[in-house]
Coordinates of C-alpha atoms and ligand atoms in Angstrom, one line a residue:
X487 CA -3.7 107.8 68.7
X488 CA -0.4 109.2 67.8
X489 CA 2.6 107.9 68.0
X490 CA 4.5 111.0 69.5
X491 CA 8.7 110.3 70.2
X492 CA 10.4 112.2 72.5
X493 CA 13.5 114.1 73.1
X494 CA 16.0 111.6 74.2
X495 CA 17.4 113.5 77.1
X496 CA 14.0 113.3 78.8
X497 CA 13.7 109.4 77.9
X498 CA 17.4 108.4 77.8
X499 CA 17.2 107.5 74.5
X500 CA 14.6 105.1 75.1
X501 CA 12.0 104.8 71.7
X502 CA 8.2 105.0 72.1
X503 CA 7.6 101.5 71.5
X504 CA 10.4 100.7 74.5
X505 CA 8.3 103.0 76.8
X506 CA 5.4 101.5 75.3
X507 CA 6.9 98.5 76.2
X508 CA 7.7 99.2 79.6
X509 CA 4.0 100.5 80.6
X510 CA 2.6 97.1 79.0
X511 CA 4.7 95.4 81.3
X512 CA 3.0 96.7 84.4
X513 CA -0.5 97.8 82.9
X514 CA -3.6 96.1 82.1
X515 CA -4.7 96.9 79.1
X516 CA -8.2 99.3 80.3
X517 CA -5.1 101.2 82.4
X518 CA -2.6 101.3 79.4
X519 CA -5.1 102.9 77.3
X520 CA -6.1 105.3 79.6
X521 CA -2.3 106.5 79.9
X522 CA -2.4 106.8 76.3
X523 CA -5.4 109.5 76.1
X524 CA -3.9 110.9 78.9
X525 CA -0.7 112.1 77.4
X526 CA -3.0 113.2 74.1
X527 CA -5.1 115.2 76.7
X528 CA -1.9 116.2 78.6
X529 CA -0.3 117.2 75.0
X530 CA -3.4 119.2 74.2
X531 CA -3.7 121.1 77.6
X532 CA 0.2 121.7 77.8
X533 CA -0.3 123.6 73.5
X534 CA -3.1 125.3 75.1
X535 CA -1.2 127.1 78.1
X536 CA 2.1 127.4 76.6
X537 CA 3.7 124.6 78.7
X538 CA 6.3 122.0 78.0
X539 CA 4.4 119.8 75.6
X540 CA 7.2 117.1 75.3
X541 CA 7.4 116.9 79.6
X542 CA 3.4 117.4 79.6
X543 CA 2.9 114.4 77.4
X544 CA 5.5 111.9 79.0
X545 CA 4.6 113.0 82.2
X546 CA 0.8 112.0 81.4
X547 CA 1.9 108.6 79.5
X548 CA 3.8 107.5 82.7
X549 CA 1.9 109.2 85.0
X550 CA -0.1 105.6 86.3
X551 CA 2.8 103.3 85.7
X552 CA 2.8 102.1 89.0
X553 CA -1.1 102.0 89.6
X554 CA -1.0 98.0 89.6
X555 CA 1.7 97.3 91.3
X556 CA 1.1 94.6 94.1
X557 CA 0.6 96.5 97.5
X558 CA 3.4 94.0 99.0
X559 CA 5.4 95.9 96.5
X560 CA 4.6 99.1 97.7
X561 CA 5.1 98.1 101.0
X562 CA 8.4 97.0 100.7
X563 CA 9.8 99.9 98.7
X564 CA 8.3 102.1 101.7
X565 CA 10.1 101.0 104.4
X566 CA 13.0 100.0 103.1
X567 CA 13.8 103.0 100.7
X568 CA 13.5 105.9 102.6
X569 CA 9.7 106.5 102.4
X570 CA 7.8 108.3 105.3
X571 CA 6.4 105.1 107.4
X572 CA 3.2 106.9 108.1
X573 CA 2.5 106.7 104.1
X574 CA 1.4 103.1 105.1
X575 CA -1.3 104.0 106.2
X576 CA -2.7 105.0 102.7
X577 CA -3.1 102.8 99.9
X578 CA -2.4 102.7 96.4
X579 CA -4.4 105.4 95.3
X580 CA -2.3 108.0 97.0
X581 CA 1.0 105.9 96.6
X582 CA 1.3 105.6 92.7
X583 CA 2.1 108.9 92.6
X584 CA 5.2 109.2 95.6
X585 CA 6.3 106.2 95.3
X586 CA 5.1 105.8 91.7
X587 CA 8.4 107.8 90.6
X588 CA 10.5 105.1 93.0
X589 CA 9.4 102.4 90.1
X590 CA 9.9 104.3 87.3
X591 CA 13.4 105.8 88.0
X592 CA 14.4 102.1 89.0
X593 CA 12.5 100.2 86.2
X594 CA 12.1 102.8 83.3
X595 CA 15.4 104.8 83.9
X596 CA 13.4 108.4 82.9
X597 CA 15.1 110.8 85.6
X598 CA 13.6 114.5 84.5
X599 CA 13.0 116.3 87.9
X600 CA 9.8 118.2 86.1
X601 CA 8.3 115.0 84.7
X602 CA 8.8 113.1 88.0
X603 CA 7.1 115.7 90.1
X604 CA 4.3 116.1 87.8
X605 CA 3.8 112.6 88.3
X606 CA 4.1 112.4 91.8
X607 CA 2.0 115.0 92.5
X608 CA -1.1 113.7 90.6
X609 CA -2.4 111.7 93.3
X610 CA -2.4 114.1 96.1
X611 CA -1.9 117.4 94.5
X612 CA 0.2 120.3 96.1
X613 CA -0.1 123.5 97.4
X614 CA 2.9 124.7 94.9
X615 CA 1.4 123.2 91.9
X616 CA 3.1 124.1 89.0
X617 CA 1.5 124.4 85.7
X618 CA 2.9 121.2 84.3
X619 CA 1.7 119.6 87.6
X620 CA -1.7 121.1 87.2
X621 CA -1.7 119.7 83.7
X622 CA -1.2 116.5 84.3
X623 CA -3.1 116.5 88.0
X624 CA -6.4 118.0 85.3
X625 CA -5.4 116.2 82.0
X626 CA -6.2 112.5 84.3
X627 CA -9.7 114.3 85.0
X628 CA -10.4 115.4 82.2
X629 CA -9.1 112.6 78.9
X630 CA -12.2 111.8 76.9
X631 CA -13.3 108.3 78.5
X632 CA -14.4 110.7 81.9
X633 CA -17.9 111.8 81.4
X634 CA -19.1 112.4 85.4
X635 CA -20.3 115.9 86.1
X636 CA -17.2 117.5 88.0
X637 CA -15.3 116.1 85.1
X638 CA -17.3 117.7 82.2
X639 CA -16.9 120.9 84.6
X640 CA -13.3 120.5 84.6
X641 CA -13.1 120.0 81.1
X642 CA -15.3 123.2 80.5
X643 CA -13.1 125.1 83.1
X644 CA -9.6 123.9 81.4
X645 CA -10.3 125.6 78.1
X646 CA -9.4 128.7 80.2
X647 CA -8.2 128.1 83.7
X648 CA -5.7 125.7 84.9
X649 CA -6.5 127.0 88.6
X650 CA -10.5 126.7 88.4
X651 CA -10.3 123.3 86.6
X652 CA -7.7 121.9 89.1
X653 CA -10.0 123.1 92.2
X654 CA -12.9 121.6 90.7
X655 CA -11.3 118.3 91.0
X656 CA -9.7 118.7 93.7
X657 CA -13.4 119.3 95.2
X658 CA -14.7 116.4 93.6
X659 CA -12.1 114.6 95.1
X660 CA -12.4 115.7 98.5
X661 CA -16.1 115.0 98.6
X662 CA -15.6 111.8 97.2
X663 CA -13.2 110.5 99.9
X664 CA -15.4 111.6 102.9
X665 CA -18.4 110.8 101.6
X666 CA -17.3 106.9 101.3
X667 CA -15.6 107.2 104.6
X668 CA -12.0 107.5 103.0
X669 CA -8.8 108.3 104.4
X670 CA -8.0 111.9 102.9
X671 CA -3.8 112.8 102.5
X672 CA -3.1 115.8 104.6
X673 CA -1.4 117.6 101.7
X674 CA -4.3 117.2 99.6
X675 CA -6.5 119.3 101.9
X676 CA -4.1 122.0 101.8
X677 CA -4.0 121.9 98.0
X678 CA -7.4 122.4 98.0
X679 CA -7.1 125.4 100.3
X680 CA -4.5 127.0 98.1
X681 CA -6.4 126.7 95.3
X682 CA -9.8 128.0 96.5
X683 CA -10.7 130.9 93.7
X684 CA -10.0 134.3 95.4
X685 CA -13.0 136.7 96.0
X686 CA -13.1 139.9 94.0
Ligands
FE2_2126 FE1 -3.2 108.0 88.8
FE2_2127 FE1 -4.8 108.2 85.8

């Protein structure tokens, strides 16, 4: 793995090893690594497309910083910092993402707008999915550890099309919430609907 620095107006002058240090803080380590080939897939895909590599690849390091925080947490932060009440209904899964951002801006201090919505949206997607969205929303598909059908699909897909790789896993998630009987987030429907491939 490489030890990539970044610019320090998109970390605030933070070093790697203090962001490193920051995502050990709240990571196991099975979740830190994951960040970690995240960003090198993010890095990769963002190179490919002619996208931000720099935003791509702290976007995809940060992008599950808040996956293990405690739901009381979460909870909390929701109703008492301006959060949407009916996003308690959801669980972590969806709020790591939205709310996500809440703990890194307080914790970590990073404040670019383009790295924050990248993150944001990865657990629900968007219907105005940029391409440094779709990057990281693919690059958490797609990092080498993630061998399941839809994913190798993805990965196939990605070598070309940001749009086709992103509805594949948008699909593949989709299918995967009803078929276990799982609360889907509106928005994430309409994503999918956006990015249905056009006929013709
Ligand atoms: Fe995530
Ligand atoms: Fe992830």
């Amino acid at each position: 793995m490489t030890d990539y620095e970044y610019p320090a107006a998109l970390t605030h002058d933070l070093s790697r090893e203090e962001l490193l240090n920051h995502l050990q803080n709240r990571l196991d380590d099975a979740r830190f690594q994951h960040c970690l080939r995240v960003e090198e897939a993010a890095r990769q895909l963002a190179t490919r497309f002619h996208a931000d590599v720099d935003r791509a690849g702290l976007a995809g390091l940060f992008h599950d910083y808040a996956k293990q925080v405690p739901i009381a947490d979460y909870k909390r932060v929701i109703m008492e910092d301006g959060f949407d009440p009916a996003l308690l209904q959801y669980g972590r899964g969806v709020w790591h993402g939205m709310v996500g951002t809440w703990f890194i801006q307080t914790e970590v201090g990073l404040t670019d707008r383009l790295v924050l919505q990248a993150i944001e949206r990865h657990t629900t997607g968007d219907p105005a999915m940029t391409l440094l969205d779709q990057i990281i929303f693919v690059a958490d598909f797609i990092e080498p550890a993630r061998t399941l059908d839809a994913e190798v699909a993805a990965r196939a897909a990605a070598l070309t099309d940001m749009r086709q790789a992103t509805f594949i896993e948008l699909k593949n998630t989709l299918q995967y919430l009803i078929a276990n009987n799982k609360i889907v987030y509106p928005k994430t429907l309409l994503t999918f609907n956006a990015f249905i491939p056009k006929e013709g």
